[in-house]
Amino acid sequence: MQNLSVLPGNTSLNLLETRIVKLMIVLFVVFSLLPYGISWDYTGSSALTMEGSLTTKLQWGGLFLLATFILYRHLPEALQDVRAMNPFLAFVLIWCLASSIWSPLPATTFKRAIQLYGLVMIGFSIQLAEHPLKIMVNYVLYTLTGMLILSFFMAVAVPSIGIDYDLGGAWRGALSQKNELGQVAALSILLWQIKACRETVGIRSLALGILFSFFMLVMSKSSTSMIITLLTSGVFHLLRKRHISSSYSLTRASLVIMCLLTIAVYVFFMQESRLPTWQEAASPIAGLFGKGTDLTGRTDVWQLVEMEINKHYLFGLGYGVFWLGPDSLSQFVIDALHWIPLQSHNGYLDILNEQGLIGLILVILTLLMQAKMLITLSHQDRQQAAFWSAMLAVVVITNFTESSLFRGFVFQNVFFIFSLIAVSSSSRRFKLAKSNSANSANSDH
C-alpha cells in the first residue's frame, strides 16, 4: 500500500513554511476551543459576540494571511487540489456567499461566508506539506493534550472556573462547557490510536495518553462524548483493515444499514398508517445519549425555528444571520423560551433555516460525496480513510442534536472542513501516482 508522504506531486515546503503549517494547526485548535478572547466568562455575554470581536478577527485573520502566504508560494499545486475538491463543497461555498443577496443582513452573511472560504484556504495549505496526515494527527493531538493538562490543573486549582457545580460537579477545565472538554478527550483517545497505528509509539506513552484522556472524559460527565469515543474507535478499527474479503465491504455495510432503516420505516408505516414523527425517530438516539425523548427541551426550539423556516423554505433566510442574540432575528425565540439560545441544537435545521432547502440538499450531497471519496481512498490508504470516516460519522450523527456543520469557527466544523480537503487532495495524489506508474510501465515496454 502506498504512503501519502512519498506520492509524486506532493509539494515539499521549506523549513519555514512547514513550521508555519504546524503553527496554524496548533492555533486553530486553541482559537476554536478556548473561550473567545481567552476570557472565562460563563454569563453568556462573551458568546454573543464570539465571531464579531476584534480578538477573533485578529486571531483568525492572522491564520488566513498565513494560509494565503503558503498557497501563493505553491499556487500550481494548490490549484490542482482546488480542482479535485468535493464539487458539492464548492457549491455550498458559492451558495452561502450568494445568500448575501437576499439576506436581511447582507454584510453579516458576506462576512460569515468569507470565514468559510478562509477555513478552506487553511485546509488546502496544510495539504501542501509533506506528511500532511502525520502533521495533522500529531499537532492536533499535542495541542489537545496540552488543553487537557491545563484543564486538569484548572479544575484542581481553580474549581470556581474549572468545575460546573450546576451540572453535578462536571469538569469543564479551561473550556467553555463540560461537553467541549468531553469532545477534546474523546478525540484525543482516537488520535492516540491512530498515531500508534501509523508510527512507532512507546507503550508507556500510549497507555498514559489514553488513560489520562479517558480520566478527563469521565470527569467531564459528558454522555455524548462517551458515545462519540465508542463510535469513533469502533468505526476506525472496523474500517482500518479489510475484515471482509471484498473490495466493496464499506459499500455493502452502507447498503445493509440503509436496508435496515427502510425496513424499520416500512414496518412502522404498516402498523400506524403514517410515517414516524421527528420525536419518534429521534427517541432511540436520545436514549442512547442519555437524553429524554424531548432531547432536553430541544424540540421546543425546533418548533419555533420551523415557524421561521416556513417563511423562506426554498432559499433560506441568509447564511449566518439568525442566531445573533438579543435584538436579532431570533428575538422571538428568546421571548418564547426566556433564555438566550445561540443555535437550534440541530445542525440540519439551522442549515434549512439559513440556507434553505437548496442549501440543505447541497450539504447532504457534500456528505454523500465525501463518503464516496472515502470508499475510493480506502483502496489506497485504509487507515487514513478509516480516520476520516470516523470523523464523518461523528459529524452526521451529532448534528442531529448539536449545530456545528458549516457553522463558523466551531472546532468540529473547522476540523470537518479540513477532512473534506484532506480526502479530496489525498485521492488526487494517489490517482496521480497511479497514472505516473502506469505511464512509466508503458515507457519501459
Coordinates of C-alpha atoms in Angstrom, one line a residue:
M1 CA 0.0 0.0 0.0
Q2 CA 1.4 3.4 -0.9
N3 CA 2.2 6.1 1.6
L4 CA 0.9 9.5 1.1
S5 CA 4.1 11.2 2.2
V6 CA 6.0 9.8 -0.8
L7 CA 3.4 10.3 -3.5
P8 CA 4.5 12.3 -6.6
G9 CA 3.1 15.8 -6.8
N10 CA 3.1 16.3 -3.0
T11 CA 4.9 19.6 -2.6
S12 CA 7.8 19.8 -0.2
L13 CA 7.6 23.0 1.8
N14 CA 10.8 24.6 3.1
L15 CA 11.5 24.6 6.8
L16 CA 9.9 27.9 7.5
E17 CA 6.7 27.0 5.5
T18 CA 6.4 23.7 7.3
R19 CA 6.7 25.4 10.7
I20 CA 4.0 27.9 9.6
V21 CA 1.7 24.9 8.8
K22 CA 2.4 23.4 12.2
L23 CA 1.7 26.7 13.9
M24 CA -1.6 27.1 12.0
I25 CA -2.7 23.7 13.2
V26 CA -1.9 24.5 16.8
L27 CA -3.5 27.9 16.7
F28 CA -6.7 26.7 15.0
V29 CA -7.2 24.2 17.9
V30 CA -6.5 26.8 20.5
F31 CA -8.7 29.5 18.9
S32 CA -11.7 27.2 18.2
L33 CA -11.7 25.6 21.7
L34 CA -10.6 28.2 24.3
P35 CA -13.2 30.8 25.3
Y36 CA -13.3 33.8 22.9
G37 CA -10.9 36.4 24.0
I38 CA -9.4 33.9 26.4
S39 CA -12.0 35.1 28.9
W40 CA -13.7 32.6 31.2
D41 CA -17.0 34.4 31.2
Y42 CA -19.8 32.0 31.8
T43 CA -22.6 34.6 31.8
G44 CA -23.1 34.1 28.0
S45 CA -22.3 37.7 27.1
S46 CA -18.9 36.8 25.5
A47 CA -20.6 34.0 23.4
L48 CA -23.0 36.5 21.9
T49 CA -20.2 38.5 20.2
M50 CA -18.0 35.4 19.6
E51 CA -17.4 36.0 15.9
G52 CA -17.6 39.8 15.8
S53 CA -14.9 40.7 18.4
L54 CA -11.7 42.3 17.5
T55 CA -9.8 39.5 19.2
T56 CA -11.5 36.9 17.0
K57 CA -10.8 38.9 13.8
L58 CA -7.1 39.2 14.7
Q59 CA -6.8 35.5 15.6
W60 CA -8.4 34.0 12.5
G61 CA -7.4 36.9 10.2
G62 CA -3.8 36.1 11.0
L63 CA -4.3 32.4 10.2
F64 CA -6.0 33.3 6.9
L65 CA -3.0 35.5 6.0
L66 CA -0.6 32.7 6.8
A67 CA -2.6 30.3 4.6
T68 CA -2.6 32.9 1.8
F69 CA 1.2 33.1 2.0
I70 CA 1.6 29.3 1.8
L71 CA -0.9 29.0 -1.1
Y72 CA 0.7 31.9 -3.1
R73 CA 4.2 30.3 -2.7
H74 CA 2.9 27.0 -4.1
L75 CA 0.0 28.1 -6.3
P76 CA 0.2 25.5 -9.2
E77 CA 0.0 22.5 -6.7
A78 CA -2.8 24.3 -4.7
L79 CA -4.8 24.9 -7.8
Q80 CA -4.7 21.2 -8.6
D81 CA -6.1 20.4 -5.2
V82 CA -8.8 23.0 -5.7
R83 CA -9.9 21.4 -9.0
A84 CA -10.1 18.0 -7.3
M85 CA -12.1 19.2 -4.3
N86 CA -15.5 17.9 -3.4
P87 CA -17.7 19.7 -6.1
F88 CA -20.6 20.0 -3.7
L89 CA -18.4 21.7 -1.1
A90 CA -17.7 24.3 -3.8
F91 CA -21.5 24.7 -4.4
V92 CA -22.1 25.1 -0.7
L93 CA -19.5 27.8 -0.5
I94 CA -21.0 29.6 -3.5
W95 CA -24.5 29.3 -2.2
C96 CA -23.5 30.7 1.3
L97 CA -21.9 33.7 -0.4
A98 CA -24.8 34.2 -2.8
S99 CA -27.3 34.2 0.0
S100 CA -26.0 37.7 1.0
I101 CA -28.0 38.9 -2.0
W102 CA -31.4 38.3 -0.3
S103 CA -30.1 38.2 3.3
P104 CA -31.7 40.8 5.7
L105 CA -28.1 41.4 7.0
P106 CA -26.0 41.1 3.8
A107 CA -22.8 42.3 5.4
T108 CA -23.1 39.7 8.2
T109 CA -23.8 36.9 5.6
F110 CA -20.9 38.0 3.4
K111 CA -18.5 38.1 6.4
R112 CA -19.6 34.6 7.6
A113 CA -19.2 33.2 4.1
I114 CA -15.7 34.7 3.8
Q115 CA -14.8 32.9 7.1
L116 CA -15.7 29.6 5.4
Y117 CA -13.5 30.4 2.5
G118 CA -10.7 31.2 4.9
L119 CA -11.1 27.9 6.6
V120 CA -10.9 26.1 3.2
M121 CA -7.7 28.0 2.4
I122 CA -6.1 26.8 5.7
G123 CA -7.2 23.2 4.8
F124 CA -5.5 23.4 1.3
S125 CA -2.3 25.0 2.7
I126 CA -2.0 22.1 5.2
Q127 CA -2.2 19.6 2.4
L128 CA 0.8 21.1 0.7
A129 CA 3.1 19.9 3.4
E130 CA 5.0 16.6 3.3
H131 CA 3.3 14.0 5.6
P132 CA 0.1 16.1 5.9
L133 CA -1.8 13.5 7.8
K134 CA 1.0 12.8 10.2
I135 CA 1.4 16.5 10.9
M136 CA -2.3 16.9 11.4
V137 CA -2.6 14.0 13.8
N138 CA 0.5 14.8 15.8
Y139 CA 0.0 18.5 16.3
V140 CA -3.7 18.3 16.9
L141 CA -3.0 15.6 19.5
Y142 CA -0.2 17.6 21.1
T143 CA -2.4 20.7 21.4
L144 CA -5.4 18.7 22.7
T145 CA -3.2 17.0 25.3
G146 CA -1.9 20.4 26.4
M147 CA -5.5 21.6 26.8
L148 CA -6.4 18.5 28.9
I149 CA -3.4 19.1 31.1
L150 CA -4.4 22.8 31.5
S151 CA -8.0 21.8 32.2
F152 CA -6.9 19.3 34.9
F153 CA -4.9 21.9 36.8
M154 CA -7.7 24.5 36.4
A155 CA -10.3 22.0 37.8
V156 CA -8.0 21.2 40.8
A157 CA -6.5 24.6 41.5
V158 CA -9.4 26.9 40.4
P159 CA -12.6 24.9 40.8
S160 CA -14.8 28.0 40.6
I161 CA -13.8 28.1 36.9
G162 CA -12.8 24.5 36.1
I163 CA -15.9 22.8 37.6
D164 CA -19.5 23.4 36.8
Y165 CA -21.3 22.8 40.1
D166 CA -24.7 23.4 38.5
L167 CA -24.2 20.2 36.5
G168 CA -23.3 17.9 39.4
G169 CA -19.6 18.9 39.6
A170 CA -18.8 18.1 36.0
W171 CA -15.4 19.3 34.9
R172 CA -15.1 21.8 32.1
G173 CA -11.5 22.8 32.8
A174 CA -10.2 25.6 30.6
L175 CA -13.0 25.1 28.1
S176 CA -16.5 26.8 27.9
Q177 CA -18.5 23.7 29.0
K178 CA -18.3 20.1 30.0
N179 CA -19.3 18.8 26.6
E180 CA -16.4 20.6 24.9
L181 CA -13.9 19.0 27.4
G182 CA -15.5 15.7 26.7
Q183 CA -15.1 16.1 23.0
V184 CA -11.4 17.0 23.4
A185 CA -10.9 13.9 25.5
A186 CA -12.8 11.7 23.0
L187 CA -10.8 13.0 20.0
S188 CA -7.6 12.6 21.9
I189 CA -8.3 8.9 22.6
L190 CA -8.9 8.4 18.9
L191 CA -5.8 10.3 17.8
W192 CA -3.6 8.2 20.2
Q193 CA -4.9 5.1 18.5
I194 CA -4.3 6.5 15.0
K195 CA -0.8 7.6 16.0
A196 CA 0.0 4.1 17.3
C197 CA -1.2 2.5 14.0
R198 CA 0.8 4.8 11.7
E199 CA 4.1 5.2 13.6
T200 CA 6.1 3.7 16.4
V201 CA 4.8 4.8 19.8
G202 CA 6.1 3.7 23.2
I203 CA 3.7 1.5 25.1
R204 CA 4.1 3.7 28.2
S205 CA 3.4 6.9 26.4
L206 CA 0.4 5.4 24.6
A207 CA -1.1 3.9 27.8
L208 CA -0.5 7.2 29.7
G209 CA -2.0 9.3 27.0
I210 CA -5.2 7.2 26.6
L211 CA -5.7 6.7 30.3
F212 CA -5.3 10.4 31.1
S213 CA -7.7 11.3 28.2
F214 CA -10.2 8.7 29.5
F215 CA -9.9 10.1 33.0
M216 CA -10.7 13.6 31.7
L217 CA -13.6 12.2 29.7
V218 CA -15.1 10.6 32.8
M219 CA -14.7 13.7 34.9
S220 CA -16.5 15.8 32.2
K221 CA -19.6 13.6 32.8
S222 CA -20.4 14.0 29.1
S223 CA -22.6 11.1 28.0
T224 CA -22.5 12.3 24.4
S225 CA -18.7 12.3 24.4
M226 CA -18.5 8.8 25.8
I227 CA -20.7 7.6 23.0
I228 CA -18.5 9.5 20.5
T229 CA -15.4 7.7 21.9
L230 CA -17.0 4.3 21.4
L231 CA -18.3 5.3 17.9
T232 CA -15.1 6.8 16.5
S233 CA -12.9 4.0 17.9
G234 CA -15.3 1.4 16.6
V235 CA -15.5 2.9 13.1
F236 CA -11.8 3.3 12.9
H237 CA -10.9 -0.2 13.9
L238 CA -13.7 -1.7 11.8
L239 CA -12.5 0.0 8.6
R240 CA -8.8 0.3 9.0
K241 CA -8.3 -3.3 7.9
R242 CA -10.2 -5.5 5.4
H243 CA -12.2 -7.7 7.7
I244 CA -14.5 -8.8 4.9
S245 CA -12.9 -10.4 1.9
S246 CA -14.3 -7.9 -0.5
S247 CA -13.1 -4.6 -2.0
Y248 CA -16.7 -3.3 -1.6
S249 CA -17.1 -4.0 2.1
L250 CA -17.8 -0.4 3.0
T251 CA -20.4 -0.1 0.3
R252 CA -22.1 -3.3 1.4
A253 CA -22.1 -2.2 5.1
S254 CA -23.8 1.1 4.0
L255 CA -26.4 -0.8 2.0
V256 CA -27.2 -3.1 4.9
I257 CA -27.7 0.0 7.2
M258 CA -30.0 1.6 4.6
C259 CA -32.0 -1.5 4.2
L260 CA -32.5 -1.9 7.9
L261 CA -33.6 1.7 8.2
T262 CA -36.0 1.2 5.2
I263 CA -37.5 -1.9 6.8
A264 CA -37.9 -0.1 10.1
V265 CA -39.8 2.8 8.4
Y266 CA -41.9 0.3 6.4
V267 CA -42.9 -1.7 9.5
F268 CA -43.8 1.5 11.3
F269 CA -45.9 2.6 8.4
M270 CA -47.7 -0.7 8.1
Q271 CA -48.6 -0.6 11.9
E272 CA -49.5 3.1 12.1
S273 CA -50.5 4.0 8.5
R274 CA -48.3 7.1 8.7
L275 CA -44.6 8.0 8.7
P276 CA -42.9 8.4 12.1
T277 CA -42.6 11.9 13.6
W278 CA -39.2 13.5 14.3
Q279 CA -39.6 12.9 18.0
E280 CA -40.5 9.2 17.5
A281 CA -37.5 8.8 15.1
A282 CA -35.1 10.7 17.5
S283 CA -36.1 9.0 20.7
P284 CA -33.8 5.9 20.2
I285 CA -30.9 8.2 19.6
A286 CA -31.9 10.4 22.5
G287 CA -32.0 7.3 24.8
L288 CA -28.6 6.3 23.6
F289 CA -27.1 9.7 24.5
G290 CA -28.8 9.7 27.9
K291 CA -31.4 12.3 27.0
G292 CA -35.2 12.4 27.3
T293 CA -37.4 12.0 24.2
D294 CA -37.8 15.7 24.1
L295 CA -34.0 16.0 23.8
T296 CA -33.7 18.2 26.9
G297 CA -36.1 20.7 25.6
R298 CA -34.6 21.0 22.2
T299 CA -37.9 20.2 20.5
D300 CA -39.3 23.5 21.9
V301 CA -36.5 25.3 20.0
W302 CA -37.1 23.2 16.9
Q303 CA -40.8 24.1 16.8
L304 CA -40.1 27.8 16.9
V305 CA -37.4 27.6 14.3
E306 CA -39.7 25.6 12.0
M307 CA -42.1 28.6 12.1
E308 CA -39.3 30.8 10.7
I309 CA -38.3 28.2 8.1
N310 CA -41.8 28.2 6.6
K311 CA -41.3 31.9 5.7
H312 CA -38.3 31.2 3.4
Y313 CA -38.3 27.4 2.9
L314 CA -36.5 27.3 -0.5
F315 CA -33.8 29.9 -0.4
G316 CA -33.3 30.3 3.3
L317 CA -33.0 33.5 5.4
G318 CA -29.4 34.1 4.7
Y319 CA -26.2 32.3 5.9
G320 CA -25.2 33.1 9.5
V321 CA -27.8 35.8 10.3
F322 CA -30.4 34.1 12.6
W323 CA -28.6 33.3 15.9
L324 CA -27.2 36.6 16.8
G325 CA -28.5 37.0 20.4
P326 CA -30.9 39.7 21.8
D327 CA -32.5 42.2 19.3
S328 CA -31.7 39.9 16.4
L329 CA -33.9 37.9 14.1
S330 CA -34.0 35.2 16.8
Q331 CA -35.6 37.5 19.4
F332 CA -39.0 35.8 19.1
V333 CA -37.3 32.5 20.2
I334 CA -35.7 34.3 23.2
D335 CA -39.1 35.8 24.2
A336 CA -40.8 32.4 24.0
L337 CA -38.1 30.4 25.9
H338 CA -37.0 33.2 28.3
W339 CA -33.3 32.3 27.8
I340 CA -30.8 33.1 25.0
P341 CA -30.1 30.2 22.6
L342 CA -27.3 30.5 20.1
Q343 CA -28.3 27.6 17.9
S344 CA -31.3 25.3 17.4
H345 CA -29.3 22.3 18.6
N346 CA -29.9 20.6 15.2
G347 CA -27.4 21.4 12.5
Y348 CA -29.6 20.3 9.7
L349 CA -32.5 22.5 10.9
D350 CA -30.2 25.5 11.1
I351 CA -29.0 24.9 7.6
L352 CA -32.6 24.6 6.4
N353 CA -33.4 27.9 8.1
E354 CA -30.5 29.9 6.9
Q355 CA -29.6 28.3 3.6
G356 CA -33.0 26.9 2.6
L357 CA -33.9 23.6 1.1
I358 CA -31.4 24.2 -1.7
G359 CA -28.6 24.7 0.8
L360 CA -29.6 21.6 2.8
I361 CA -29.6 19.4 -0.4
L362 CA -26.1 20.7 -1.3
V363 CA -24.8 19.9 2.2
I364 CA -26.3 16.4 2.1
L365 CA -24.7 15.8 -1.3
T366 CA -21.4 17.1 0.1
L367 CA -21.6 14.4 2.8
L368 CA -22.6 11.7 0.3
M369 CA -19.7 12.7 -2.0
Q370 CA -17.3 12.6 1.0
A371 CA -18.5 9.0 1.7
K372 CA -17.9 8.1 -1.9
M373 CA -14.4 9.6 -1.9
L374 CA -13.6 7.7 1.3
I375 CA -14.5 4.4 -0.4
T376 CA -12.1 5.3 -3.1
L377 CA -9.4 6.4 -0.7
S378 CA -9.8 3.2 1.3
H379 CA -8.4 1.2 -1.6
Q380 CA -5.1 3.1 -1.3
D381 CA -4.8 4.1 2.4
R382 CA -7.3 2.3 4.6
Q383 CA -6.1 3.8 7.9
Q384 CA -6.5 7.4 6.6
A385 CA -9.9 6.5 5.1
A386 CA -10.9 4.9 8.4
F387 CA -9.9 8.0 10.4
W388 CA -11.8 10.4 8.2
S389 CA -14.8 8.0 8.1
A390 CA -14.9 8.2 11.9
M391 CA -15.0 12.0 11.7
L392 CA -17.8 11.9 9.1
A393 CA -19.8 9.6 11.3
V394 CA -19.5 11.9 14.3
V395 CA -20.5 15.0 12.3
V396 CA -23.5 13.3 10.7
I397 CA -24.8 11.9 14.0
T398 CA -24.0 14.7 16.4
N399 CA -25.6 17.4 14.2
F400 CA -29.0 15.9 14.9
T401 CA -28.7 17.3 18.5
E402 CA -26.0 20.0 18.1
S403 CA -25.3 22.6 15.5
S404 CA -21.7 22.6 14.2
L405 CA -21.9 21.7 10.5
F406 CA -20.7 24.7 8.4
R407 CA -21.1 26.8 11.5
G408 CA -18.2 29.3 11.7
F409 CA -15.2 28.6 14.0
V410 CA -16.7 25.7 15.9
F411 CA -13.9 23.2 16.3
Q412 CA -15.9 20.3 14.9
N413 CA -16.8 22.3 11.8
V414 CA -13.2 23.5 11.2
F415 CA -11.8 20.0 11.6
F416 CA -14.5 18.6 9.3
I417 CA -13.7 21.1 6.6
F418 CA -10.1 20.1 6.9
S419 CA -11.1 16.5 6.5
L420 CA -13.1 17.3 3.3
I421 CA -9.9 18.9 1.8
A422 CA -7.7 16.1 3.0
V423 CA -9.7 13.4 1.4
S424 CA -10.0 15.0 -2.0
S425 CA -6.3 16.1 -2.0
S426 CA -5.1 12.6 -1.0
S427 CA -7.3 10.9 -3.5
R428 CA -5.9 13.2 -6.2
R429 CA -2.3 12.4 -5.3
F430 CA -3.0 8.6 -5.3
K431 CA -4.7 8.9 -8.7
L432 CA -1.7 10.9 -10.0
A433 CA 0.7 8.3 -8.6
K434 CA -1.2 5.5 -10.2
S435 CA -1.2 7.3 -13.6
N436 CA 2.5 8.1 -13.4
S437 CA 3.2 4.5 -12.5
A438 CA 1.2 3.3 -15.5
N439 CA 3.0 5.7 -17.8
S440 CA 6.3 4.6 -16.5
A441 CA 5.4 1.0 -17.1
N442 CA 4.3 1.7 -20.7
S443 CA 7.5 3.6 -21.5
D444 CA 9.6 0.7 -20.2
H445 CA 7.8 -1.6 -22.7

